[in-house]
Coordinates of C-alpha atoms in Angstrom, one line a residue:
M1 CA 3.7 -35.7 22.5
K2 CA 5.7 -34.8 25.6
E3 CA 6.7 -31.3 26.3
A4 CA 10.5 -32.0 26.1
E5 CA 10.0 -33.8 22.7
L6 CA 7.9 -30.9 21.4
L7 CA 10.4 -28.3 22.4
A8 CA 13.4 -30.2 21.1
R9 CA 11.8 -30.5 17.7
W10 CA 10.7 -26.8 17.7
R11 CA 14.2 -25.6 18.6
A12 CA 15.7 -27.7 15.9
E13 CA 13.3 -26.5 13.2
K14 CA 13.2 -22.8 14.1
P15 CA 15.8 -21.8 11.4
L16 CA 13.6 -23.6 8.8
Y17 CA 10.5 -21.7 9.8
E18 CA 12.4 -18.4 10.0
A19 CA 13.6 -19.0 6.5
W20 CA 10.1 -20.0 5.3
S21 CA 8.5 -16.8 6.8
D22 CA 11.2 -14.7 5.2
F23 CA 10.6 -16.3 1.8
I24 CA 6.8 -15.5 2.1
S25 CA 7.5 -12.0 3.2
Q26 CA 9.9 -11.4 0.4
K27 CA 7.5 -12.9 -2.3
V28 CA 4.5 -10.9 -1.0
H29 CA 6.4 -7.7 -0.9
E30 CA 7.7 -8.3 -4.5
G31 CA 4.1 -9.1 -5.7
L32 CA 2.7 -5.9 -4.0
L33 CA 5.5 -3.8 -5.5
A34 CA 4.2 -4.7 -8.9
S35 CA 0.6 -4.5 -8.0
I36 CA 0.4 -1.1 -6.4
A37 CA 3.0 0.8 -8.6
P38 CA 3.6 3.7 -8.6
V39 CA 2.6 3.8 -4.9
S40 CA 5.5 2.8 -2.7
L41 CA 5.5 -0.1 -0.3
D42 CA 6.4 2.2 2.6
Y43 CA 3.1 4.1 1.9
F44 CA 0.9 1.1 1.3
I45 CA 2.0 -1.0 4.3
K46 CA 1.2 1.0 7.4
V47 CA 3.1 -1.2 10.0
P48 CA 6.4 -2.8 9.1
V49 CA 6.0 -6.5 8.4
K50 CA 8.1 -8.6 10.9
P51 CA 7.8 -12.4 10.7
R52 CA 7.6 -13.7 14.3
L53 CA 8.4 -17.1 15.6
K54 CA 6.3 -18.3 18.6
V55 CA 8.3 -18.2 21.8
D56 CA 8.9 -21.6 23.5
S57 CA 6.5 -21.1 26.4
T58 CA 3.7 -19.9 24.2
L59 CA 4.2 -22.8 21.8
V60 CA 4.0 -25.3 24.7
D61 CA 1.0 -23.5 26.3
K62 CA -1.1 -23.5 23.1
A63 CA 0.0 -26.9 21.7
L64 CA -0.3 -29.0 24.9
H65 CA -2.6 -27.1 27.3
R66 CA -5.0 -24.7 25.7
K67 CA -5.9 -26.6 22.5
K68 CA -6.9 -30.2 22.0
Y69 CA -4.8 -31.1 18.9
A70 CA -4.6 -34.7 17.7
N71 CA -1.0 -34.0 16.6
P72 CA 0.1 -30.9 18.6
Y73 CA 3.2 -30.0 16.7
E74 CA 1.9 -30.6 13.2
D75 CA -1.6 -29.1 13.8
L76 CA -0.2 -25.8 15.2
T77 CA -0.4 -23.6 12.1
D78 CA 0.9 -20.4 13.7
K79 CA 4.3 -21.5 14.8
V80 CA 5.5 -18.6 12.7
G81 CA 3.4 -15.7 11.3
M82 CA 3.3 -12.2 10.0
R83 CA 0.8 -9.4 9.6
F84 CA 0.1 -7.0 6.8
V85 CA -1.6 -3.8 8.0
V86 CA -3.0 -1.5 5.3
L87 CA -5.3 1.5 5.1
L88 CA -8.4 0.4 3.3
T89 CA -10.5 -2.8 3.0
T90 CA -9.8 -2.6 -0.8
D91 CA -6.1 -2.7 0.1
I92 CA -6.7 -6.0 1.9
K93 CA -8.0 -7.4 -1.4
K94 CA -4.7 -6.5 -3.1
V95 CA -2.7 -8.4 -0.5
C96 CA -5.1 -11.4 -0.9
E97 CA -4.6 -11.3 -4.7
V98 CA -0.8 -11.5 -4.3
I99 CA -1.1 -14.4 -1.9
D100 CA -3.5 -16.2 -4.2
A101 CA -1.1 -15.6 -7.1
G102 CA 1.6 -17.3 -5.0
V103 CA -0.5 -20.5 -5.2
G104 CA -0.4 -20.3 -9.0
Q105 CA 3.4 -19.6 -8.9
G106 CA 4.0 -22.9 -7.0
F107 CA 5.3 -21.2 -3.8
W108 CA 2.6 -22.4 -1.4
E109 CA -0.9 -23.8 -0.8
A110 CA -3.2 -21.2 0.8
S111 CA -6.3 -21.7 3.0
K112 CA -8.3 -18.8 4.4
D113 CA -8.9 -19.7 8.1
R114 CA -10.6 -16.4 8.8
D115 CA -12.5 -14.1 6.4
Y116 CA -14.2 -11.1 8.0
E117 CA -16.4 -10.5 5.0
K118 CA -17.7 -14.0 5.1
E119 CA -18.2 -13.8 8.9
R120 CA -20.2 -10.5 8.5
L121 CA -22.6 -12.3 6.1
E122 CA -22.9 -15.3 8.5
K123 CA -23.5 -13.0 11.6
P124 CA -24.9 -9.7 10.2
L125 CA -26.0 -8.5 13.7
E126 CA -22.6 -9.1 15.3
F127 CA -19.7 -6.7 15.5
S128 CA -16.4 -8.3 16.6
Y129 CA -12.8 -9.0 15.7
Q130 CA -12.1 -8.6 12.0
S131 CA -9.1 -9.8 10.0
V132 CA -8.2 -12.1 7.2
H133 CA -6.1 -15.1 8.3
Y134 CA -4.3 -17.3 5.8
V135 CA -2.3 -20.4 6.5
L136 CA 0.3 -20.8 3.8
R137 CA 1.9 -24.3 3.4
A138 CA 5.2 -24.7 1.6
K139 CA 5.2 -26.5 -1.7
A140 CA 7.9 -29.1 -2.3
G141 CA 11.3 -28.0 -3.5
I142 CA 11.7 -24.5 -1.9
T143 CA 15.1 -23.6 -0.7
H144 CA 15.7 -20.2 1.0
Q145 CA 18.6 -18.8 3.0
G146 CA 20.4 -22.1 2.7
H147 CA 17.5 -24.1 4.2
S148 CA 15.3 -26.6 2.4
I149 CA 11.8 -25.8 3.5
P150 CA 9.8 -28.9 4.5
E151 CA 6.8 -29.5 2.2
G152 CA 3.6 -28.5 4.1
A153 CA 5.4 -26.2 6.6
P154 CA 2.7 -23.7 7.8
C155 CA 2.9 -20.0 8.3
E156 CA 0.0 -17.8 9.3
V157 CA -0.5 -14.5 7.5
Q158 CA -2.9 -11.9 8.9
I159 CA -4.2 -9.0 6.8
R160 CA -6.1 -6.0 8.4
T161 CA -6.9 -2.4 8.0
L162 CA -5.2 0.1 10.3
L163 CA -8.5 0.6 12.2
Q164 CA -9.1 -3.2 12.5
H165 CA -5.5 -3.5 13.8
A166 CA -6.1 -0.8 16.5
H167 CA -9.2 -2.7 17.6
S168 CA -7.4 -6.0 17.8
E169 CA -4.4 -4.5 19.7
L170 CA -6.8 -3.0 22.2
T171 CA -9.1 -6.1 22.7
H172 CA -7.6 -9.3 21.5
D173 CA -5.8 -10.4 24.6
T174 CA -8.4 -9.0 27.0
L175 CA -11.7 -9.9 25.4
Y176 CA -11.3 -12.6 22.8
K177 CA -8.6 -14.5 24.8
P178 CA -9.9 -13.6 28.3
K179 CA -8.0 -14.2 31.4
T180 CA -11.2 -13.2 33.2
T181 CA -14.7 -13.1 31.8
A182 CA -15.4 -9.6 30.4
Q183 CA -18.6 -8.0 31.7
P184 CA -21.5 -7.6 29.3
E185 CA -21.2 -3.8 29.2
V186 CA -17.5 -4.1 28.3
K187 CA -18.4 -6.5 25.4
R188 CA -21.1 -4.1 24.3
T189 CA -18.7 -1.1 24.3
V190 CA -16.2 -3.1 22.2
A191 CA -18.9 -4.2 19.8
K192 CA -20.0 -0.6 19.4
S193 CA -16.3 0.4 18.6
M194 CA -16.1 -2.2 15.9
A195 CA -19.4 -1.0 14.4
L196 CA -17.9 2.5 14.3
I197 CA -14.7 1.1 12.8
E198 CA -16.7 -0.7 10.1
A199 CA -18.7 2.4 9.3
T200 CA -15.5 4.5 9.2
D201 CA -13.8 2.0 6.9
E202 CA -16.7 2.5 4.5
F203 CA -16.5 6.3 4.8
F204 CA -12.7 6.1 4.1
E205 CA -13.4 4.0 1.0
K206 CA -16.0 6.4 -0.3
A207 CA -13.7 9.4 0.4
I208 CA -10.8 7.9 -1.4
K209 CA -13.0 7.0 -4.4
D210 CA -14.4 10.5 -4.6
L211 CA -10.9 12.1 -4.2
D212 CA -9.5 9.8 -6.8
E213 CA -12.3 10.7 -9.2
A214 CA -11.8 14.4 -8.5
A215 CA -8.1 14.2 -9.2
R216 CA -8.5 12.2 -12.4
P217 CA -8.5 15.2 -14.9
G218 CA -5.3 16.6 -13.4
R219 CA -3.7 13.1 -13.4
E220 CA -4.6 12.7 -17.1
L221 CA -3.1 16.1 -17.9
L222 CA 0.1 15.3 -16.0
A223 CA 0.4 11.9 -17.8
F224 CA 0.0 13.7 -21.1
L225 CA 2.7 16.2 -20.2
A226 CA 5.0 13.4 -19.0
K227 CA 4.7 11.5 -22.3
L228 CA 5.5 14.7 -24.3
Y229 CA 8.4 15.6 -22.0
E230 CA 10.1 12.2 -22.4
S231 CA 9.5 12.1 -26.1
G232 CA 10.8 15.6 -26.6
T233 CA 13.8 15.6 -24.3
K234 CA 14.7 11.8 -24.3
V235 CA 15.0 12.2 -20.5
A236 CA 12.7 10.4 -18.0
P237 CA 10.4 13.0 -16.4
G238 CA 10.5 13.7 -12.7
H239 CA 7.6 12.8 -10.4
E240 CA 8.0 15.4 -7.7
L241 CA 5.2 17.2 -5.8
S242 CA 5.9 20.4 -7.8
N243 CA 4.0 18.8 -10.7
Q244 CA 0.8 18.5 -8.7
I245 CA 1.1 21.9 -7.2
V246 CA 1.3 23.6 -10.6
I247 CA -1.5 21.4 -12.1
D248 CA -3.8 22.1 -9.1
T249 CA -3.1 25.9 -9.3
C250 CA -3.2 26.3 -13.1
F251 CA -5.7 23.6 -14.1
E252 CA -8.5 26.1 -14.9
L253 CA -6.1 27.9 -17.4
A254 CA -5.1 24.7 -19.2
P255 CA -7.0 23.4 -22.2
Q256 CA -9.2 20.4 -21.8
A257 CA -8.5 16.9 -23.0
P258 CA -7.2 15.8 -25.5
Y259 CA -4.9 19.0 -25.0
K260 CA -4.5 19.6 -28.7
E261 CA -3.5 23.2 -28.1
I262 CA -0.5 22.1 -26.0
G263 CA 0.6 19.6 -28.6
D264 CA 0.3 22.1 -31.4
F265 CA 2.2 24.8 -29.4
L266 CA 5.1 22.5 -28.7
Q267 CA 5.3 21.3 -32.3
A268 CA 5.5 24.9 -33.4
K269 CA 8.0 25.8 -30.7
G270 CA 10.3 22.8 -30.9
F271 CA 13.2 24.7 -29.4
V272 CA 11.5 24.5 -26.1
F273 CA 12.8 21.0 -25.5
D274 CA 16.4 22.2 -26.2
K275 CA 15.9 25.0 -23.7
I276 CA 14.7 22.5 -21.1
K277 CA 17.7 20.2 -21.7
E278 CA 20.1 23.2 -21.2
R279 CA 18.7 23.8 -17.7
L280 CA 18.3 20.2 -16.5
T281 CA 21.4 20.3 -14.3
T282 CA 20.9 23.7 -12.9
R283 CA 17.2 24.2 -12.5
H284 CA 15.1 21.5 -10.8
F285 CA 11.8 22.7 -12.2
F286 CA 13.0 21.9 -15.7
T287 CA 13.3 18.2 -14.8
Q288 CA 9.6 18.1 -14.1
P289 CA 7.1 17.5 -17.0
V290 CA 4.8 20.3 -15.8
V291 CA 7.4 22.8 -17.2
L292 CA 5.7 22.2 -20.5
L293 CA 2.5 23.5 -19.1
A294 CA 4.4 26.6 -17.9
Y295 CA 5.7 27.2 -21.5
Y296 CA 2.2 26.8 -22.9
L297 CA 0.6 29.1 -20.4
A298 CA 3.4 31.7 -20.7
H299 CA 2.5 31.8 -24.5
A300 CA -1.3 31.5 -24.3
K301 CA -2.2 33.2 -21.0
P302 CA 0.8 35.1 -19.8
A303 CA -0.9 37.6 -17.5
Q304 CA -3.1 35.0 -15.8
V305 CA -0.3 32.5 -15.2
K306 CA 1.9 35.3 -13.7
D307 CA -0.8 36.2 -11.2
I308 CA -1.3 32.7 -9.8
W309 CA 2.1 31.0 -10.3
P310 CA 2.7 28.9 -7.1
L311 CA 6.5 28.1 -7.4
D312 CA 9.8 30.0 -7.7
R313 CA 9.0 33.0 -10.0
D314 CA 12.6 32.9 -11.3
D315 CA 11.7 29.6 -13.1
L316 CA 8.7 31.3 -14.7
A317 CA 10.8 34.3 -15.7
L318 CA 13.2 31.9 -17.6
V319 CA 10.2 30.4 -19.4
F320 CA 9.0 33.8 -20.5
S321 CA 12.5 34.7 -21.6
D322 CA 12.9 31.6 -23.7
L323 CA 9.7 32.6 -25.5
G324 CA 10.9 36.2 -26.0
K325 CA 8.4 37.6 -23.6
K326 CA 8.9 40.2 -20.9
F327 CA 8.5 39.1 -17.4
E328 CA 8.0 42.1 -15.1
D329 CA 7.4 41.0 -11.5

């Protein structure tokens, strides 16, 4: 294929590839949104995903000069691509699961062209570039943004942790695609940095797992309160940070699971839900389910909760007042 012929076809098909990459980005984001809920996409994805088309000169350089393709245009699988950067290696697996689900949904065929876990097993003594690379090829019949996507149109999707991404940004164009041959000591330094990154990824995973386990009792208490709140007020409970602050501060005063004492208290004091509804539009704290814990503690352990209360004391004073208790600050 001649350069002019290759460029003419690429320029004509760019809108199709742009639409194809947007379709993939949209479907993966939708799949992740369901998979990671209630975590937000803005938190889960650490670098905004921006589908990128290869610029003309790079396309020509790779297709006709750097690589020996039998069919330069068709064999070039990264004419368009995108990258998902996440925090943890377990997060990479979540993105992979969404991409694999897209195969079952009939959106694309997927092949893993790079799998860093497989490469680690094949070369256990080597520390180098790490990332998951998929090539997604369109299934027949997909139309997006007014374009009919050609069956088999490829798009490369890379998935990395934030640390793997930092390593790649630092080294990929200077070491793994060398304009000049890197010196052995430079390669050794980069290998050491990847070894450190791999170890740090494992430490992060362990820290997150331990933190998640430590937070589990508080999370279960909050879920219990949220369910009671919605049942008693018929209003969706809030999810603001105030809930966690009160749980963290007052957890030692709260009864243990299955929290029978709180349930019995609210059953006996059914008017509490009416008081909460009266204040929904004027006091933010009463829109949060942890207000139920405040009522319980004001009843069962008034002196202790007054001593450690972490939020606006006017809210706690209202809770005391609703229960007919004095609140002397």
